[in-house]
mmCIF file of C-alpha atoms in Angstrom:
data_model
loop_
_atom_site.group_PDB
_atom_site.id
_atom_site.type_symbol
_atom_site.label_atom_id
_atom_site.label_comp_id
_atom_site.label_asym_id
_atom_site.label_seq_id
_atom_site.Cartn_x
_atom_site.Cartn_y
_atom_site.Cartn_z
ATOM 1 C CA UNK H 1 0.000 0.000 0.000
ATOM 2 C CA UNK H 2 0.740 3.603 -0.739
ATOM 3 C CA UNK H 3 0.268 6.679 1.243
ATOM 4 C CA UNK H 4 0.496 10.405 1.291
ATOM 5 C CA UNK H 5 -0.372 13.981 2.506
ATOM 6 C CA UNK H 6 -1.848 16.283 0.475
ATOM 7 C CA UNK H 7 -1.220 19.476 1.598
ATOM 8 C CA UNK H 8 -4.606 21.654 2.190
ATOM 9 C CA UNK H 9 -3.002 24.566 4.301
ATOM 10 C CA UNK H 10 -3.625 22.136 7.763
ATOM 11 C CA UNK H 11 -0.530 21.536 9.921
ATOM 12 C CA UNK H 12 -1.291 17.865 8.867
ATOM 13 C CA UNK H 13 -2.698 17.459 5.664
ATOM 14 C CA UNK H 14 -5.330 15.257 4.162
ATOM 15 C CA UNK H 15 -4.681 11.479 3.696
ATOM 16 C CA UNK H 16 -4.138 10.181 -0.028
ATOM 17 C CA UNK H 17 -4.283 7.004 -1.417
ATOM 18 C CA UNK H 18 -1.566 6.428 -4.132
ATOM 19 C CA UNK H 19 -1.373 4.138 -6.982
ATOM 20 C CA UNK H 20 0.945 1.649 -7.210
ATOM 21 C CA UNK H 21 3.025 3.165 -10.313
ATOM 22 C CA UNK H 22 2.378 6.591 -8.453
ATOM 23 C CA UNK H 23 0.257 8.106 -11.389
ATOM 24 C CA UNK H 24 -3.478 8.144 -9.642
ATOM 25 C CA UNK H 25 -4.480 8.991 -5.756
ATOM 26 C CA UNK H 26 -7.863 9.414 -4.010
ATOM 27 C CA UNK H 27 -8.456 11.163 -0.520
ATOM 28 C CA UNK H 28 -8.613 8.490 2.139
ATOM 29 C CA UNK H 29 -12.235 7.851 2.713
ATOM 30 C CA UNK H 30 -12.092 6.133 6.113
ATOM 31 C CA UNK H 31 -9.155 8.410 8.338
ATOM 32 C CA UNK H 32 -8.007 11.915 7.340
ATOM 33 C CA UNK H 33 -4.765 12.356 8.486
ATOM 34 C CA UNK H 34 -1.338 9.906 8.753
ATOM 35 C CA UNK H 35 -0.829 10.328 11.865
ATOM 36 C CA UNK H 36 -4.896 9.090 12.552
ATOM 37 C CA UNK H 37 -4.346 6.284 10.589
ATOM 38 C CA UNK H 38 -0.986 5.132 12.459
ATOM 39 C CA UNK H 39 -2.604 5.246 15.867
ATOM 40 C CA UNK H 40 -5.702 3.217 14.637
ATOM 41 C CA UNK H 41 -3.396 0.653 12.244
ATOM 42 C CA UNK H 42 -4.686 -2.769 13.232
ATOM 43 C CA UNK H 43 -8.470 -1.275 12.238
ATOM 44 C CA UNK H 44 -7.678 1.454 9.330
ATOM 45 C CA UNK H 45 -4.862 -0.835 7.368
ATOM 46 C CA UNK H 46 -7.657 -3.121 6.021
ATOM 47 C CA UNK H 47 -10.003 -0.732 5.105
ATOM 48 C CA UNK H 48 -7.277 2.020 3.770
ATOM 49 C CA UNK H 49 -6.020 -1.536 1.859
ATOM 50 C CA UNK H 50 -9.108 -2.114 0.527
ATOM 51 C CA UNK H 51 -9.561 1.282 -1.172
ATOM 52 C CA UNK H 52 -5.604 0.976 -2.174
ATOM 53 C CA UNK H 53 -6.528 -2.844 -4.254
ATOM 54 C CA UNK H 54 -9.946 -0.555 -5.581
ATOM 55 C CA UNK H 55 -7.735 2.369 -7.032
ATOM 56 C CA UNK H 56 -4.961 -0.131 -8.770
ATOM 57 C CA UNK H 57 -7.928 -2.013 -10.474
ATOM 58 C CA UNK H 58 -9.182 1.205 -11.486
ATOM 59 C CA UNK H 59 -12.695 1.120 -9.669
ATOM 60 C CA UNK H 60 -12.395 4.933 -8.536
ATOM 61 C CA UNK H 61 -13.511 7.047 -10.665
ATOM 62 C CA UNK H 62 -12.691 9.999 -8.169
ATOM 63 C CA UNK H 63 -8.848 9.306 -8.983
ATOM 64 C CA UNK H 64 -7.001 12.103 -9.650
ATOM 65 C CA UNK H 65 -3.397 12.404 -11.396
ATOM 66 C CA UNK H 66 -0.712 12.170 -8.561
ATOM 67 C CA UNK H 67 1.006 15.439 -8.048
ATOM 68 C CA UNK H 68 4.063 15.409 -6.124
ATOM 69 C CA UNK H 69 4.409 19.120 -6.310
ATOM 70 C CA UNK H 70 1.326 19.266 -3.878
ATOM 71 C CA UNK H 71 2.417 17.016 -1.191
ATOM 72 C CA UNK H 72 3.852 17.398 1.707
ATOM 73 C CA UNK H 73 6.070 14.718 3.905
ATOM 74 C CA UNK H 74 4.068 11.263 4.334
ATOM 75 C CA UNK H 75 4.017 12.501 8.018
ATOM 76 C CA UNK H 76 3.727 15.570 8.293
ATOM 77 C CA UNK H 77 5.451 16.119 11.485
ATOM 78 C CA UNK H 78 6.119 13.344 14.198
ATOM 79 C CA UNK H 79 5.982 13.040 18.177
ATOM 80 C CA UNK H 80 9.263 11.566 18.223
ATOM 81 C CA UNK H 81 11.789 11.436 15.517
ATOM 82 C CA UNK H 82 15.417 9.282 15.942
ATOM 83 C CA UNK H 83 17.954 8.987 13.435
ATOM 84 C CA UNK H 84 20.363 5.911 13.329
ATOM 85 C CA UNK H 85 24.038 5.719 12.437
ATOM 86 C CA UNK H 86 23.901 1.876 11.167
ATOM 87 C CA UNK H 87 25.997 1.949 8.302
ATOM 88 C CA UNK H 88 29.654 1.686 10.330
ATOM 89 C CA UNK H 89 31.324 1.948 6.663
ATOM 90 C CA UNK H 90 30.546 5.717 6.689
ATOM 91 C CA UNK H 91 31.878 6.402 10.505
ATOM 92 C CA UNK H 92 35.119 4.373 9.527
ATOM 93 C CA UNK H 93 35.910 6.663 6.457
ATOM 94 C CA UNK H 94 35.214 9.987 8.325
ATOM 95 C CA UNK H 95 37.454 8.359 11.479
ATOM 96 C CA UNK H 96 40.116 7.466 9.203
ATOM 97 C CA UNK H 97 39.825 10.718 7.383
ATOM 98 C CA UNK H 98 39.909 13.028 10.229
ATOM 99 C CA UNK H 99 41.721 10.993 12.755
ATOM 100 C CA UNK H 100 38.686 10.616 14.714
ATOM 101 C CA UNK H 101 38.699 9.116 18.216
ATOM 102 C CA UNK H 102 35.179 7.968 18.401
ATOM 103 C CA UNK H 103 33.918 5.927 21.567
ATOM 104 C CA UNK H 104 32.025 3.316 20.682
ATOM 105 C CA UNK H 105 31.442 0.048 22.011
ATOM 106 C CA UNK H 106 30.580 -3.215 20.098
ATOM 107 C CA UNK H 107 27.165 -4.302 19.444
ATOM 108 C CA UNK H 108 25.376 -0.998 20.599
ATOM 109 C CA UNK H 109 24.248 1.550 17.814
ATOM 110 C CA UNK H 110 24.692 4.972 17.875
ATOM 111 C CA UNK H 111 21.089 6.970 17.983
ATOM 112 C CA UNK H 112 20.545 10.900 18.170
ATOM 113 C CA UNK H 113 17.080 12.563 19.079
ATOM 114 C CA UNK H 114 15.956 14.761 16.405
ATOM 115 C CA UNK H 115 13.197 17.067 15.502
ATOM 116 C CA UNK H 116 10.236 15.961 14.173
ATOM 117 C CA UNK H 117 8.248 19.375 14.242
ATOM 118 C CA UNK H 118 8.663 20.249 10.601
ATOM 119 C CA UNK H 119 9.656 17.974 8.062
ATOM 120 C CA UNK H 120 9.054 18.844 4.517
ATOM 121 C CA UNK H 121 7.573 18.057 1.457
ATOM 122 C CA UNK H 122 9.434 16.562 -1.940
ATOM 123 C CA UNK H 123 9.526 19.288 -3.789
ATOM 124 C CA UNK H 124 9.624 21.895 -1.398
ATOM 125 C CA UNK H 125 12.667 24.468 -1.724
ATOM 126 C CA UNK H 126 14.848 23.766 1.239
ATOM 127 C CA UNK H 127 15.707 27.513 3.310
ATOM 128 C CA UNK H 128 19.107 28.312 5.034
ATOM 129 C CA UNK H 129 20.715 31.199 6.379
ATOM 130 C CA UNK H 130 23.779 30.874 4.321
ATOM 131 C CA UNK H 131 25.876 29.114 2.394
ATOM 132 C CA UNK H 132 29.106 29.388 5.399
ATOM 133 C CA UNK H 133 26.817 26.820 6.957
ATOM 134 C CA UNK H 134 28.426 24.135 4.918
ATOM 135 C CA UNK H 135 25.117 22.609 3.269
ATOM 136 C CA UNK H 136 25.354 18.780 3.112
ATOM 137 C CA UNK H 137 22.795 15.624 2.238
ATOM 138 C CA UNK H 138 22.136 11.964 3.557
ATOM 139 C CA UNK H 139 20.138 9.805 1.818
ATOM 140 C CA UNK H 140 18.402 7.196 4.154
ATOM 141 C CA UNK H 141 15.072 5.055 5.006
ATOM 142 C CA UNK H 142 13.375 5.467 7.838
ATOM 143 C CA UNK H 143 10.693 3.401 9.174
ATOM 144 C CA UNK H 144 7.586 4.877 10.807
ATOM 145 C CA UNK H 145 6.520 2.406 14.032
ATOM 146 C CA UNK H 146 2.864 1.823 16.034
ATOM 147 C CA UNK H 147 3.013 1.238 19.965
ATOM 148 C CA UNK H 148 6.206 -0.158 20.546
ATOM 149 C CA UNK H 149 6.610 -1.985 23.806
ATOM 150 C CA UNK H 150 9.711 -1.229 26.445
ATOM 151 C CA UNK H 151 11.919 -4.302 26.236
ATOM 152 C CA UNK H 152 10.685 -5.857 22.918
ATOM 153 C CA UNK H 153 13.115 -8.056 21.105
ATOM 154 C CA UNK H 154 14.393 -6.948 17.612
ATOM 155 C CA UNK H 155 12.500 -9.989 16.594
ATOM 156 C CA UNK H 156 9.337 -8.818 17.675
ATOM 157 C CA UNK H 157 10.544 -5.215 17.061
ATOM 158 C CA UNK H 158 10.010 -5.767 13.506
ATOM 159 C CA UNK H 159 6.245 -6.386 13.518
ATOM 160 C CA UNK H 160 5.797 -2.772 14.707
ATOM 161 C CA UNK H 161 7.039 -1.257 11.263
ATOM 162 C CA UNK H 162 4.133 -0.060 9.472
ATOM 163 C CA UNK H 163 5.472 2.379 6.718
ATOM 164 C CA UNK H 164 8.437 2.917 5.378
ATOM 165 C CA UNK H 165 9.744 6.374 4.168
ATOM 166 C CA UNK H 166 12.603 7.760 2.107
ATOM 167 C CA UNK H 167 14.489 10.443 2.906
ATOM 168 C CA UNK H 168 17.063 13.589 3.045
ATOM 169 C CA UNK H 169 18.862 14.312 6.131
ATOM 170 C CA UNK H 170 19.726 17.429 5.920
ATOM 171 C CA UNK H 171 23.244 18.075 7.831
ATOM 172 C CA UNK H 172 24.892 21.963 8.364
ATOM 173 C CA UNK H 173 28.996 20.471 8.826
ATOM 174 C CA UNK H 174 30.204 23.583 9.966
ATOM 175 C CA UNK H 175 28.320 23.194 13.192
ATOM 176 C CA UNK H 176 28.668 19.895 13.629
ATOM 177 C CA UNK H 177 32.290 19.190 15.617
ATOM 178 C CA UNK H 178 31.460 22.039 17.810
ATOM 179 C CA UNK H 179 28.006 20.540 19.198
ATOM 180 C CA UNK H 180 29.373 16.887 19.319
ATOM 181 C CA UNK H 181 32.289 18.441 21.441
ATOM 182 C CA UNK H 182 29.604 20.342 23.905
ATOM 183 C CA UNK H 183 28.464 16.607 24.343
ATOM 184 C CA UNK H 184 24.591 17.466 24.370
ATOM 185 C CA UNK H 185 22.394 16.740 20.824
ATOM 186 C CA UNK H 186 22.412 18.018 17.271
ATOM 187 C CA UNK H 187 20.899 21.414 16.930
ATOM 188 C CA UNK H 188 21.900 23.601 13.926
ATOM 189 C CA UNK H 189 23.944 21.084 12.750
ATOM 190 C CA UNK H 190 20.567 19.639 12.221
ATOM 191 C CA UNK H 191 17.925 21.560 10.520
ATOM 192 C CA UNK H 192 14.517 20.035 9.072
ATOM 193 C CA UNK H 193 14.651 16.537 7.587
ATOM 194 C CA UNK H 194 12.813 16.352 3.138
ATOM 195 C CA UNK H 195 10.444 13.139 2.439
ATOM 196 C CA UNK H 196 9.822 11.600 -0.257
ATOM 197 C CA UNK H 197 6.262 11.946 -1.367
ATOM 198 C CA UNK H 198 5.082 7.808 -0.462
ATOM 199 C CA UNK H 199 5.167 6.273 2.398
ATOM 200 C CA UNK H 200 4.789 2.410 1.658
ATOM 201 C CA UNK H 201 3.819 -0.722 3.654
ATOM 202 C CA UNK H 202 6.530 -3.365 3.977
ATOM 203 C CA UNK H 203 5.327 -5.889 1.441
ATOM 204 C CA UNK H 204 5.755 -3.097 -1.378
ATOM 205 C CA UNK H 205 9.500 -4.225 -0.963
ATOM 206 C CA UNK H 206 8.714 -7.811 -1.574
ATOM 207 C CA UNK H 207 11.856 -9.807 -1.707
ATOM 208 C CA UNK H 208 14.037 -6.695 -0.874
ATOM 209 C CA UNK H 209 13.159 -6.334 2.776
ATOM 210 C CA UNK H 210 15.014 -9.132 4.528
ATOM 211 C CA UNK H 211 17.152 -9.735 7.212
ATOM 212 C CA UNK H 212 15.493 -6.062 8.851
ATOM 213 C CA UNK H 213 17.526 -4.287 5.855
ATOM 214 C CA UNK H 214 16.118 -3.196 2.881
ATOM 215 C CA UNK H 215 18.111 -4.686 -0.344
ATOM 216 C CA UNK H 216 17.906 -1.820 -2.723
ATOM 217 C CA UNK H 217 20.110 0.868 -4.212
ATOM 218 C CA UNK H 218 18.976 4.649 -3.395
ATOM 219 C CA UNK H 219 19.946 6.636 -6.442
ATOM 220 C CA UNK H 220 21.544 10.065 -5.445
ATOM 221 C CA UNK H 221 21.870 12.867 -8.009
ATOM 222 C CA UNK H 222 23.640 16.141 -7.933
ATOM 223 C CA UNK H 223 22.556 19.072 -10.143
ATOM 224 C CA UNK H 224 21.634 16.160 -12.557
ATOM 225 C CA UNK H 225 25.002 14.224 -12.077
ATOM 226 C CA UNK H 226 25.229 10.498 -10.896
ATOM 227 C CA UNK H 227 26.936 11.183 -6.900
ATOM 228 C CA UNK H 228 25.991 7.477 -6.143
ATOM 229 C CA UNK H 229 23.698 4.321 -5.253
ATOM 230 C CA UNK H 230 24.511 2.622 -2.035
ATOM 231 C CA UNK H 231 22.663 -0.124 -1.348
ATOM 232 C CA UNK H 232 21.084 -0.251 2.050
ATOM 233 C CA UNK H 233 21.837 -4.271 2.461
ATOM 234 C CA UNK H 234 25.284 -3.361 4.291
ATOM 235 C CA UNK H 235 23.055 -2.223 7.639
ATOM 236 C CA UNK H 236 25.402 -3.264 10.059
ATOM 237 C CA UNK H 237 22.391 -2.881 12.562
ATOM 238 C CA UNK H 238 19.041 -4.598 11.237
ATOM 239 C CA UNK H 239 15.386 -2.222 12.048
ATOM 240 C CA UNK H 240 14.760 -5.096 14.544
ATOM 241 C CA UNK H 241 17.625 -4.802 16.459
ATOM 242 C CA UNK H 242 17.242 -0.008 16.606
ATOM 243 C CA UNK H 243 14.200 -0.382 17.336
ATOM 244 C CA UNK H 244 14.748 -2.810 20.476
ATOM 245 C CA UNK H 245 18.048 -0.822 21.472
ATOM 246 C CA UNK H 246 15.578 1.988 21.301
ATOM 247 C CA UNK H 247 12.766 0.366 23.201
ATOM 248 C CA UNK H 248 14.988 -0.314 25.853
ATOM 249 C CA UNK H 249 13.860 1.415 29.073
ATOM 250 C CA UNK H 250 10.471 3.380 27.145
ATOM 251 C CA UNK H 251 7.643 2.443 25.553
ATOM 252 C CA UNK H 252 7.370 4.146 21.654
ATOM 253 C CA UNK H 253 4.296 5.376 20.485
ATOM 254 C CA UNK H 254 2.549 5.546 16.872
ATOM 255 C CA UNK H 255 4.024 7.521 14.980
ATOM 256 C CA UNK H 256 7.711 7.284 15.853
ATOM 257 C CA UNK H 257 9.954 7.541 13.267
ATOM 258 C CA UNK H 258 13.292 5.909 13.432
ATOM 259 C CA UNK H 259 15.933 6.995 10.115
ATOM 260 C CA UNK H 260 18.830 4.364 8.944
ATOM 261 C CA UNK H 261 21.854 6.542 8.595
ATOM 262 C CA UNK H 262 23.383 7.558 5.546
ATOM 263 C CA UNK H 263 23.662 4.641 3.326
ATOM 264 C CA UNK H 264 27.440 3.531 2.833
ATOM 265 C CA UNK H 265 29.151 0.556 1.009
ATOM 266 C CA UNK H 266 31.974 -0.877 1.330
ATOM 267 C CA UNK H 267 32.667 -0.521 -2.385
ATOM 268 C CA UNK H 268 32.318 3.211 -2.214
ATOM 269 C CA UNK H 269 34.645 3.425 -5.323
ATOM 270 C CA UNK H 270 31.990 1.619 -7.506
ATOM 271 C CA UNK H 271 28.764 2.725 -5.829
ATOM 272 C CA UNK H 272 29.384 6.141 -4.938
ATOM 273 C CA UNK H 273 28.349 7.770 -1.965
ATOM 274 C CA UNK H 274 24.601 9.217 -0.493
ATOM 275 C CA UNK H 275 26.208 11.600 1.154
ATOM 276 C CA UNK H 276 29.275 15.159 0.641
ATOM 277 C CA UNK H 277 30.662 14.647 3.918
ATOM 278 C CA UNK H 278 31.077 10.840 3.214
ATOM 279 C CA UNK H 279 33.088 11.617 -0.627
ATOM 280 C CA UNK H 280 35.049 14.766 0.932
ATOM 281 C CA UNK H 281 36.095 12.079 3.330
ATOM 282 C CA UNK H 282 37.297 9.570 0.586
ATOM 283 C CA UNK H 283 38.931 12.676 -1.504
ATOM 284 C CA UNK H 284 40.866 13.847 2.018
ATOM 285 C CA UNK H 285 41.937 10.014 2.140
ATOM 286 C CA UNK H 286 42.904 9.889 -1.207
ATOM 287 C CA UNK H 287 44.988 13.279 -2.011
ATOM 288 C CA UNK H 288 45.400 14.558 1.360
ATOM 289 C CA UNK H 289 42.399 17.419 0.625
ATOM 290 C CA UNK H 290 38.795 17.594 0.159
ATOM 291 C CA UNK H 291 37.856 18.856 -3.412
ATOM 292 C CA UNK H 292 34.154 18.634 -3.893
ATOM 293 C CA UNK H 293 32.082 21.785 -2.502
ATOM 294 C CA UNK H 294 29.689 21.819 -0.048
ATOM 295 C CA UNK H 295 25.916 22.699 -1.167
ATOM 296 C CA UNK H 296 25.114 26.393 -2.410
ATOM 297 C CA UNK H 297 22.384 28.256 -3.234
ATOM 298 C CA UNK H 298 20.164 26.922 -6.263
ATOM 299 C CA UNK H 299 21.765 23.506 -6.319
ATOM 300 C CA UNK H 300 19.331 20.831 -6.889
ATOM 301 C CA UNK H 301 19.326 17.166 -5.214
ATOM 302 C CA UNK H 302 17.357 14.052 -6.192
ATOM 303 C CA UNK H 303 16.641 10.741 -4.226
ATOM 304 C CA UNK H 304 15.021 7.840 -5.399
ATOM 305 C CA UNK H 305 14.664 4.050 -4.605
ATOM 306 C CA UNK H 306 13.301 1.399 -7.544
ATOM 307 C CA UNK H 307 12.303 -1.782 -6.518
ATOM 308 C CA UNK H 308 13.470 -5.024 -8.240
ATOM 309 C CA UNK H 309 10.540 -4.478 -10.911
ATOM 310 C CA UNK H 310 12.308 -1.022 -12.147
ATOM 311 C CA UNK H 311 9.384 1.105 -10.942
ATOM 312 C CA UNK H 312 9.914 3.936 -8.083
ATOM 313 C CA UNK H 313 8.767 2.686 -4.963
ATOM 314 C CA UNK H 314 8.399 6.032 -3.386
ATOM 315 C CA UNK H 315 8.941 8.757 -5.783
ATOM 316 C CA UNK H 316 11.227 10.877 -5.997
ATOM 317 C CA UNK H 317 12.568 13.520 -3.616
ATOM 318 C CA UNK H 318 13.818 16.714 -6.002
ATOM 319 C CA UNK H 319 14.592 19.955 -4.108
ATOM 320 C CA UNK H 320 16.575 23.227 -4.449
ATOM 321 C CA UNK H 321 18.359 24.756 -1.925
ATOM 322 C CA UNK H 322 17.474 28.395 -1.822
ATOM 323 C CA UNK H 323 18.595 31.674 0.435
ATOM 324 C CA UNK H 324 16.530 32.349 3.748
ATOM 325 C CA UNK H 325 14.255 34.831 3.343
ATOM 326 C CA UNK H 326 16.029 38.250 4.690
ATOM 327 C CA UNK H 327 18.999 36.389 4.466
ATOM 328 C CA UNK H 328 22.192 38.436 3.456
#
């Protein structure tokens, strides 16, 4: 199944139904927003299911053409949003590049509290305050959870992930050593987190979600140029096994929305990267200086995943970074 938000000037949008090439959508008739529908999941899935199998047989003829220039993220905004760093490829190359000391012990995963307060749509044009900020991208998955109970297993963890999501995590570098060093959280390092437009239950991955790792590429562009198509199988930490680290000591509620990390391979050199930081890294390893710029002002970026059948499983994130208003 295939969700969005149409965005009607509410905080949270009205519920869409979306094909399963992405091409038609109807307003949900049985829950109006996302966030309803996650809190109610065991009764809205079937009936939000059955109006999904109506619209891909073509038996709505209130189906309009999909617009992703009119949605906003799948979830609007979120109670509780966590970001993961689960791909330990991408913290070896910036340790290795910047003769990092990072303390980490085996077997736990590193996890940051984020903001969930205003995430944004596909296409909108992402604001910053300028370009000294060091502008930088991180193309990731995130899964969006119902009632989670403290202490679950990452077996049973898994059976709480409803949706999945792609995404851009947004990072601002030049902030970034300074707040890890003040040993609190992430602030304006990061700034508001870009969705995709779909939101998708776990059997629109079919045989790619396995092993609590989705097994697909996510295709990152630049300005129109290839920058690279990690595959998210490397996971060195499985959904399952965040989400019951997370779970630990508290119970998570609907709506939670726990992000992968930056995708990273192993063969970097082949695949690319989903993220600057990660190929400044790679370029500082490899001549001793980092060569590609950070993000300016009217740059464009593009995410997508394709499942195994070709077709976009989520459409496509395409944004341009643009000046703060009353910015200098």
């Amino acid at each position: 199944m295939k969700l969005a938000t149409l965005r009607d000037g509410s905080r949270d949008g009205r519920l869409l139904v979306v094909s399963r090439d992405l091409s038609r959508a109807v307003t949900a008739r049985t829950v109006s927003t996302m966030q309803q529908a996650i809190e109610r999941w065991t009764h809205m899935e079937p009936l939000l299911n059955a109006e999904y199998q109506a619209l891909n047989a073509g038996e709505r003829p209130d189906a309009l053409v999909f617009d992703p220039e009119r949605v906003m993220a799948p979830l609007p905004r979120a109670y509780q949003f966590v970001d993961a760093s689960a791909f330990l490829n991408h913290g070896k190359i910036m340790e290795r590049a910047y003769d990092l000391n990072v303390k980490k012990q085996a077997g736990i995963p590193i996890l940051v509290q984020r903001q969930g307060d205003d995430f944004l749509g596909p296409r909108d044009d992402y604001p910053f305050p300028t370009e000294q900020d060091n502008c930088d991208f991180e193309g990731e998955v995130a899964v969006v959870l119902d009632d989670v109970p403290m202490g679950i297993d990452a077996t049973n963890a898994q059976e709480h992930i409803k949706l999945f999501l792609l995404l851009n995590d947004v990072s601002m570098r030049s902030h970034l050593f300074r707040e890890l060093s003040m040993g609190f959280g992430l602030i304006n390092a990061k700034p508001a987190t870009v969705f995709a437009p779909v939101a998708i239950t776990p059997d629109e991955l079919g045989e790619a979600w396995r092993d609590g790792r989705v097994h697909l590429d996510l295709q990152v562009s630049r300005n129109g140029d290839w920058f690279g198509n990690p595959n998210g199988a490397e996971m060195d930490f499985s959904f399952g096994e965040l989400i019951s680290h997370l779970a630990y000591n508290r119970n998570l509620r609907a709506g939670t929305v726990l992000a992968s990390g930056t995708f990273s391979n192993q063969g970097y050199r082949e695949v690319g990267s989903a993220c600057l930081a990660e190929r400044r890294a790679i370029e500082k390893i490899d001549h001793g200086e980092s060569i590609t710029p950070f993000m300016g002002f009217d740059e464009v970026l593009r995410f997508e995943m394709k499942g195994v059948d070709g077709q976009s499983l989520f459409g496509a994130i395409e944004h341009r970074m643009v000046a703060k208003e009353g910015a200098a």
